GROMACS .gro file of C-alpha atoms in nm:
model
   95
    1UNK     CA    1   7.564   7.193  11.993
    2UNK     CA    2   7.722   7.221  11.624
    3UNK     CA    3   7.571   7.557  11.579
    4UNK     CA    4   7.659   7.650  11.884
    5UNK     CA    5   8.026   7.654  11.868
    6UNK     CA    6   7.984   7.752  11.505
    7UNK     CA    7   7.829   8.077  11.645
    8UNK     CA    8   8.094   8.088  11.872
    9UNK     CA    9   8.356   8.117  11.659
   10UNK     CA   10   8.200   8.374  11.381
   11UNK     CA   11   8.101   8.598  11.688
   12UNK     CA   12   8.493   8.589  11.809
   13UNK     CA   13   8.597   8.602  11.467
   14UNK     CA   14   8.398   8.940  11.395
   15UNK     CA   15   8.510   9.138  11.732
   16UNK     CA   16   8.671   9.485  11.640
   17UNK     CA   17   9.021   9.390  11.751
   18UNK     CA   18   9.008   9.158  11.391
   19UNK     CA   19   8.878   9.441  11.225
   20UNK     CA   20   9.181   9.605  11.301
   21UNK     CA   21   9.401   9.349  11.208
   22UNK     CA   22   9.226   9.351  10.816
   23UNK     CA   23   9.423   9.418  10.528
   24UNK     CA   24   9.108   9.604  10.358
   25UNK     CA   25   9.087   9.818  10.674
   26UNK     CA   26   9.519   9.871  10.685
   27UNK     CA   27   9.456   9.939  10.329
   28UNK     CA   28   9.239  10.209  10.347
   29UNK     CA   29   9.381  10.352  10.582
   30UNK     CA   30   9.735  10.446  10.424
   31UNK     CA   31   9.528  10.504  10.096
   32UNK     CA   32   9.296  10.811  10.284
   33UNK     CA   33   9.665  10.938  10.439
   34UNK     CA   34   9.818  10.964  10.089
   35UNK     CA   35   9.502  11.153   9.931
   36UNK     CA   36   9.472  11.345  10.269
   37UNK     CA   37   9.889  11.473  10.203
   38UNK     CA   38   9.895  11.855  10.050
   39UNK     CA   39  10.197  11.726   9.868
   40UNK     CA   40  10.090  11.437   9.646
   41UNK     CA   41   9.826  11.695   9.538
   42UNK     CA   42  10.093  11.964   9.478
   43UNK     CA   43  10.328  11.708   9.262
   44UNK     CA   44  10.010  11.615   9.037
   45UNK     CA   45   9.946  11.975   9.004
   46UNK     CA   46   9.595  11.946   9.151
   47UNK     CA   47   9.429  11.774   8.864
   48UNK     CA   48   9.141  11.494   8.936
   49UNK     CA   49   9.353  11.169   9.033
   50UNK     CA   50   9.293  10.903   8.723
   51UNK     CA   51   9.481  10.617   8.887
   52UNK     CA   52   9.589  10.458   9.183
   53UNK     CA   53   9.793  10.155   9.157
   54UNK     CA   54   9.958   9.938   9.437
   55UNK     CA   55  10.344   9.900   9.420
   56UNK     CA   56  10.616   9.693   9.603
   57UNK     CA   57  10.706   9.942   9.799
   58UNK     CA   58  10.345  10.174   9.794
   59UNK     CA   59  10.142  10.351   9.571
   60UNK     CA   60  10.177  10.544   9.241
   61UNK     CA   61   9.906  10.797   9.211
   62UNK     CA   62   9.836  10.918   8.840
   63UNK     CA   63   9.682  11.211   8.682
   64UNK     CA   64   9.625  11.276   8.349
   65UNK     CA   65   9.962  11.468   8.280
   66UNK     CA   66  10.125  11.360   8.617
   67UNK     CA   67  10.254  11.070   8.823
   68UNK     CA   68  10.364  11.080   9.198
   69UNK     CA   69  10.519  10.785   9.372
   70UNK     CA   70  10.407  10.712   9.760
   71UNK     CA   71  10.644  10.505   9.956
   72UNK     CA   72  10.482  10.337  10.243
   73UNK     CA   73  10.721  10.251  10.538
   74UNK     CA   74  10.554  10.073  10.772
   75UNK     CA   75  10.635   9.998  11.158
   76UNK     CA   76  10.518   9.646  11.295
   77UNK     CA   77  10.315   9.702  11.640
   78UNK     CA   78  10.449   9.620  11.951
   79UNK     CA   79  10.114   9.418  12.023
   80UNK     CA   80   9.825   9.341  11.847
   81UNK     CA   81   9.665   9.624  11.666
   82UNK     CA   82   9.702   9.853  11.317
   83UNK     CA   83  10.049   9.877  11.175
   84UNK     CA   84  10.195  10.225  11.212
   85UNK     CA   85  10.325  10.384  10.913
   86UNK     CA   86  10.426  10.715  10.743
   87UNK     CA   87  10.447  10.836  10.377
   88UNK     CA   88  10.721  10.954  10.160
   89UNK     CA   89  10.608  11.136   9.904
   90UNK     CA   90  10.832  11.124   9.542
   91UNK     CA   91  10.835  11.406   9.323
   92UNK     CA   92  10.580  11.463   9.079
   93UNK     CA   93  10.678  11.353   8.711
   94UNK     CA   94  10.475  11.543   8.469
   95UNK     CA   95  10.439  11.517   8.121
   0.00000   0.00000   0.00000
């Protein structure tokens, strides 16, 4: 009967409205929209990213001469699902 329930709950826990809900899966997806945007190529002058680091607000995308700050402003859902968001892309500081 344990592994009954036990099975149970790992089958609910695995259903794809969870996957939705998971911060690796949120994460990806904003991270594919900012590498996907014409502009944060244009402001690090379309040389191979080297870096992308996480920052309170976003991302900061680094080349090897440039840098480009990606604010993230996010929109909480109405109901259960992915967060909505859109990107504001900084301008490129190059060295």
């Amino acid at each position: 009967m344990k592994a009954l329930v036990a099975a149970a709950v790992l089958a609910i826990a695995a259903t794809p409205a969870s996957a939705a809900l998971s911060g690796y899966w949120d994460s990806s997806k904003v991270i594919h929209a900012i590498l996907g945007d014409d502009r944060v190529a244009d402001a690090l002058r379309q040389q191979p990213i080297e870096s992308i680091a996480r920052t309170e607000n976003g991302y900061q995308i680094s080349s090897r001469d440039c840098s480009v700050e990606v604010r993230v402003n996010r929109t909480a859902p109405a109901r259960p699902g992915p967060t909505r968001f859109s990107l504001s892309i900084g301008g490129g500081q190059c060295s």
